[in-house]
Coordinates of C-alpha atoms in Angstrom, one line a residue:
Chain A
X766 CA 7.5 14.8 -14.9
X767 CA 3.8 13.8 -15.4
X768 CA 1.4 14.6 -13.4
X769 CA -2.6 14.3 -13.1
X770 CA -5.1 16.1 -11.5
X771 CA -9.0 15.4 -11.1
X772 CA -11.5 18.0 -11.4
X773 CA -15.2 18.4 -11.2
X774 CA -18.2 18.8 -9.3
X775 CA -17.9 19.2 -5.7
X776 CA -21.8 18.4 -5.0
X777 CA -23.5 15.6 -6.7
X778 CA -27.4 15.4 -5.3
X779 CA -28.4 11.4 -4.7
X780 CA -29.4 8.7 -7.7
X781 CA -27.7 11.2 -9.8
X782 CA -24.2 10.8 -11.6
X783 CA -20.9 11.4 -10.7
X784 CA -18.6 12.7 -13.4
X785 CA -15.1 13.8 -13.0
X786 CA -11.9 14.3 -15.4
X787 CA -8.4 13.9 -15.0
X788 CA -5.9 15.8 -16.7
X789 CA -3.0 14.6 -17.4
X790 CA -0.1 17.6 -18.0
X791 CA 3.8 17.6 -18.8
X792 CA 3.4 13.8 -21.1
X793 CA 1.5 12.2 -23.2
X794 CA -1.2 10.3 -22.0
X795 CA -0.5 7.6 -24.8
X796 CA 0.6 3.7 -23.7
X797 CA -0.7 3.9 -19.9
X798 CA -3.3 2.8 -17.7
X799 CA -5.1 5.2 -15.6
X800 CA -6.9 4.6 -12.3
X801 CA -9.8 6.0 -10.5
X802 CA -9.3 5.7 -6.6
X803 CA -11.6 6.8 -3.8
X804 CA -11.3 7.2 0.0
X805 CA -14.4 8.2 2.1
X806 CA -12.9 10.6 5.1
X807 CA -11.1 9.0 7.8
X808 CA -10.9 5.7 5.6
X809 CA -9.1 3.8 3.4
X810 CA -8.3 3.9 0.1
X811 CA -11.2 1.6 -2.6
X812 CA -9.7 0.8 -6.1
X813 CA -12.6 1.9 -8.8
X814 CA -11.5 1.1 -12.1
X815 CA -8.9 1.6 -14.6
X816 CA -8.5 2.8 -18.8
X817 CA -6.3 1.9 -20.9
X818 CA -5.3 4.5 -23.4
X819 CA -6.4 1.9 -26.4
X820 CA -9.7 1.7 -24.6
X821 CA -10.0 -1.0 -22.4
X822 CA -11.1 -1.0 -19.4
X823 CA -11.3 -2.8 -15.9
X824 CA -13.6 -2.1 -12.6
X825 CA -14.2 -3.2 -9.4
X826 CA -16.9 -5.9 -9.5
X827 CA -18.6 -3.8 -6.4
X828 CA -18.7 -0.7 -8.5
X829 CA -19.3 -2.3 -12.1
X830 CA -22.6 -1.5 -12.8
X831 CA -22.8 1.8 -11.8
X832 CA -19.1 3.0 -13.5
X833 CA -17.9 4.0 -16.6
X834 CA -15.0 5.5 -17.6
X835 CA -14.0 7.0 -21.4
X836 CA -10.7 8.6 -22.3
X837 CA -9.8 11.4 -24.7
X838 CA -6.2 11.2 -25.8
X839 CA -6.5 14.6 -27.7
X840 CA -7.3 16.2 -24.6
X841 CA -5.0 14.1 -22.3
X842 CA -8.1 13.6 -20.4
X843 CA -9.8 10.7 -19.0
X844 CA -12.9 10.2 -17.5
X845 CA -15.0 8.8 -14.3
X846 CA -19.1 8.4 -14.4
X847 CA -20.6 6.9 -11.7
X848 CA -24.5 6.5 -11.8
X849 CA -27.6 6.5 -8.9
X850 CA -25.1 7.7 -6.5
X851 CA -25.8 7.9 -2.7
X852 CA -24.3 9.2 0.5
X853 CA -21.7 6.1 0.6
X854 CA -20.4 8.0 -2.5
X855 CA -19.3 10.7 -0.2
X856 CA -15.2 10.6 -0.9
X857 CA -11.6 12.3 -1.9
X858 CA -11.5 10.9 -5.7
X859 CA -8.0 10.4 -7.1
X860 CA -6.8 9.8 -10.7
X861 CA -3.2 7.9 -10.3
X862 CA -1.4 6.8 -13.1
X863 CA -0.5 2.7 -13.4
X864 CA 3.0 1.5 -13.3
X865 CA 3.4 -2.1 -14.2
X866 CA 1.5 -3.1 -11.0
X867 CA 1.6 -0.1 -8.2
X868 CA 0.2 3.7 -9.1
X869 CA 2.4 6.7 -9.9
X870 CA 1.6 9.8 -9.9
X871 CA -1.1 10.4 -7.7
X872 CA -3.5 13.4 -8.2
X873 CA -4.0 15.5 -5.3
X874 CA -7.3 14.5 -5.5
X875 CA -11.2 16.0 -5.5
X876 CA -13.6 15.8 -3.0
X877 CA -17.1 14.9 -3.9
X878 CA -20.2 15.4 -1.7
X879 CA -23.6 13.2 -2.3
X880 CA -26.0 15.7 -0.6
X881 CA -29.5 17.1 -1.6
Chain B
X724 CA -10.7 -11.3 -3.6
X725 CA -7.3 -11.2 -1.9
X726 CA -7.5 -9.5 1.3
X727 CA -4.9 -7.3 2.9
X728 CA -4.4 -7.4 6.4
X729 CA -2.2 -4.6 7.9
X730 CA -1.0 -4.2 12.2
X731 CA -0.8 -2.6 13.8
X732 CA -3.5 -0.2 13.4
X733 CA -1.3 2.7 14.9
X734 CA 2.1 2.3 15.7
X735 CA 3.1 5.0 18.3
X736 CA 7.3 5.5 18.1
X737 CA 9.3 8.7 19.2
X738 CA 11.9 10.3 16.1
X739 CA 14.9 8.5 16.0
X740 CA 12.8 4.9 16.5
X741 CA 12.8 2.2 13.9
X742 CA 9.4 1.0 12.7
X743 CA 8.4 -2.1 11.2
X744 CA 4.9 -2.6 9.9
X745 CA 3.1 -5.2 8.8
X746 CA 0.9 -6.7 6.0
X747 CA -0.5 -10.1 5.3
X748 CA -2.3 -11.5 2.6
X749 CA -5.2 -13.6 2.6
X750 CA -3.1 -16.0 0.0
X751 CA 0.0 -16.4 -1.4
X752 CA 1.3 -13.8 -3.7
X753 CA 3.8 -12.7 -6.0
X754 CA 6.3 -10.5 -4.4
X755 CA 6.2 -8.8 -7.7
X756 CA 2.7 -7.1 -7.2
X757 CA 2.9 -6.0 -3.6
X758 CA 3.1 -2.1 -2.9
X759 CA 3.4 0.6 -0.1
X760 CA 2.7 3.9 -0.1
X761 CA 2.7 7.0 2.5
X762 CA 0.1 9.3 3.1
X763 CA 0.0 12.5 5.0
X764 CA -3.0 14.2 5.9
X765 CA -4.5 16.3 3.1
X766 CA -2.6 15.0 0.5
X767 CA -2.7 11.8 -1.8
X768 CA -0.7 8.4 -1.1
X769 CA 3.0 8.7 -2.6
X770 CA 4.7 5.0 -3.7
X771 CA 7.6 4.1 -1.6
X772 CA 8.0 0.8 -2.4
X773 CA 7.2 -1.5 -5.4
X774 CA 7.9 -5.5 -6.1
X775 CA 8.1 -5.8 -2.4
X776 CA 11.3 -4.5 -2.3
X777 CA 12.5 -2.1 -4.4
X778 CA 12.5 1.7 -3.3
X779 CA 11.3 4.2 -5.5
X780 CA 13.4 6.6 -6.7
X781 CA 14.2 9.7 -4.4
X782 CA 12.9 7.6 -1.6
X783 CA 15.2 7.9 1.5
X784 CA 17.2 4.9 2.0
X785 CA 15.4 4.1 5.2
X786 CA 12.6 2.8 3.5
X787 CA 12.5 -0.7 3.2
X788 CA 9.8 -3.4 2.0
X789 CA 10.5 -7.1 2.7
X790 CA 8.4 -10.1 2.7
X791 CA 7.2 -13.0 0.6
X792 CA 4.0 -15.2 0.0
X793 CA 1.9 -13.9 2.7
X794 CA 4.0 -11.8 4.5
X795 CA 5.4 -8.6 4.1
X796 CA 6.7 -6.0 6.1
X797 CA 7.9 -2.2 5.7
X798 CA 10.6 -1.4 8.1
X799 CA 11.6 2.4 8.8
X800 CA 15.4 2.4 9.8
X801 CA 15.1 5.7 11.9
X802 CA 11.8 8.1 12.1
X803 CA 12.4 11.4 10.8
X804 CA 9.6 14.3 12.1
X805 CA 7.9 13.8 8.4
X806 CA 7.7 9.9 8.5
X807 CA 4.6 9.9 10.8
X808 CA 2.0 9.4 8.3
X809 CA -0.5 6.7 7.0
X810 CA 0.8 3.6 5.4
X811 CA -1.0 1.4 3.1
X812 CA 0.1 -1.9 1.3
X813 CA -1.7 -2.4 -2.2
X814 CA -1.9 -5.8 -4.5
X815 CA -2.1 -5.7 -7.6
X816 CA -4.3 -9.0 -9.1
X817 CA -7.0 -11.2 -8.3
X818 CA -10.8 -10.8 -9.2
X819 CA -10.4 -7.1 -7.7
X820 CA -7.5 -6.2 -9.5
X821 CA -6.4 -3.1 -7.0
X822 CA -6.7 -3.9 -3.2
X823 CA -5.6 -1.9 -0.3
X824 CA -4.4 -2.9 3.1
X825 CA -6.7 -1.0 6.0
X826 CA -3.3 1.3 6.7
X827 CA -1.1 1.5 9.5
X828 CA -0.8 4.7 11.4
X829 CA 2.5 6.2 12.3
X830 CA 2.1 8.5 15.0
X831 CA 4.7 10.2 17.5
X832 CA 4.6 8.6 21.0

């Protein structure tokens, strides 16, 4: 059964970037979209983006500018960067994959700290 | 932007209980793009329910999603001790394609 997990660094300092990868083990990452989705503590869950494994991609309008995400199907990895990040950035990242129109598996997700 | 709406905020039941929750849309939408998940404290949300209505597989039979256009509901037949947990309804479309209700909490009375 697939699964996904998101890794990377636990402390990001403000107005820097973001960057975390998802792994995706036991299946090919080939013929799927795959989601990036946040959730500050205590709070709900904020839909960042999406990749396609042919490459394209789709993001929330609120997050657009500062997001990009790249995938490398040789690795079975895909990627998050988010730019000029601040304390609202402060959240449990998840990498899910997309099923027709709901997500499926979940990673168990990575916290990320904005903090000087 | 289609906006999820989700009530109650907590729903306090006893084991045993049935439990229906709630979520409305800001418009119409296709049952077809309406989810719920579960999520328990640590860990990442887990799909119960897709297209409104149809379980997921492995999902206990006393899981079930209903509801059309605006509203929809997930209804818990009879708690279990591991059912009280964070719900969330999710749409799928719209100028945001992924939106989340605000979550429902399930928590023992």
């Amino acid at each position: 059964q697939v699964q996904v997990q998101a890794s990377g660094p636990g402390l990001v300092k403000p107005s820097e970037t973001l960057s975390l990868t998802c792994t995706v083990s036991r299946g090919s990452i080939s013929t799927y979209y795959y989601s990036w989705v946040r959730q500050p503590a205590g709070k709900g869950l904020e839909w960042i983006g999406r990749m396609y494994t042919g490459g394209n991609t789709d993001y929330n309008p609120s997050l657009k500018s500062r997001v990009t995400m790249s995938i490398d199907t040789s690795k079975n990895q895909f990627s998050l960067k988010m730019t000029s990040v601040t304390a609202a950035d402060t959240a449990v990242y998840y990498c899910a994959r997309e099923l027709t129109s709901w997500f499926d598996p979940w990673g168990q997700g990575t916290l990320v700290t904005v903090s000087s | 932007e289609i906006v999820l709406t989700q009530s109650p905020g907590t729903l306090s039941l006893s084991p045993g209980e049935r439990a229906t929750l709630s979520c409305r849309a800001s418009q119409t939408i296709s049952s077809s793009n309406l989810a719920w998940y579960q999520q328990k404290p640590g860990q990442a949300p887990r799909v119960l329910i897709y297209g409104a209505t149809s379980r997921v597989t492995g999902i206990p039979d006393r899981f079930s999603g209903s509801g059309s256009g605006t509203d929809f509901s997930l209804t818990i037949s009879r708690l279990e001790p591991e059912d009280f947990a964070v719900y969330y309804c999710q749409h799928y479309g719209g100028s945001v394609l992924f939106t989340f209700g605000p979550g429902t909490k399930v928590d023992v009375k």
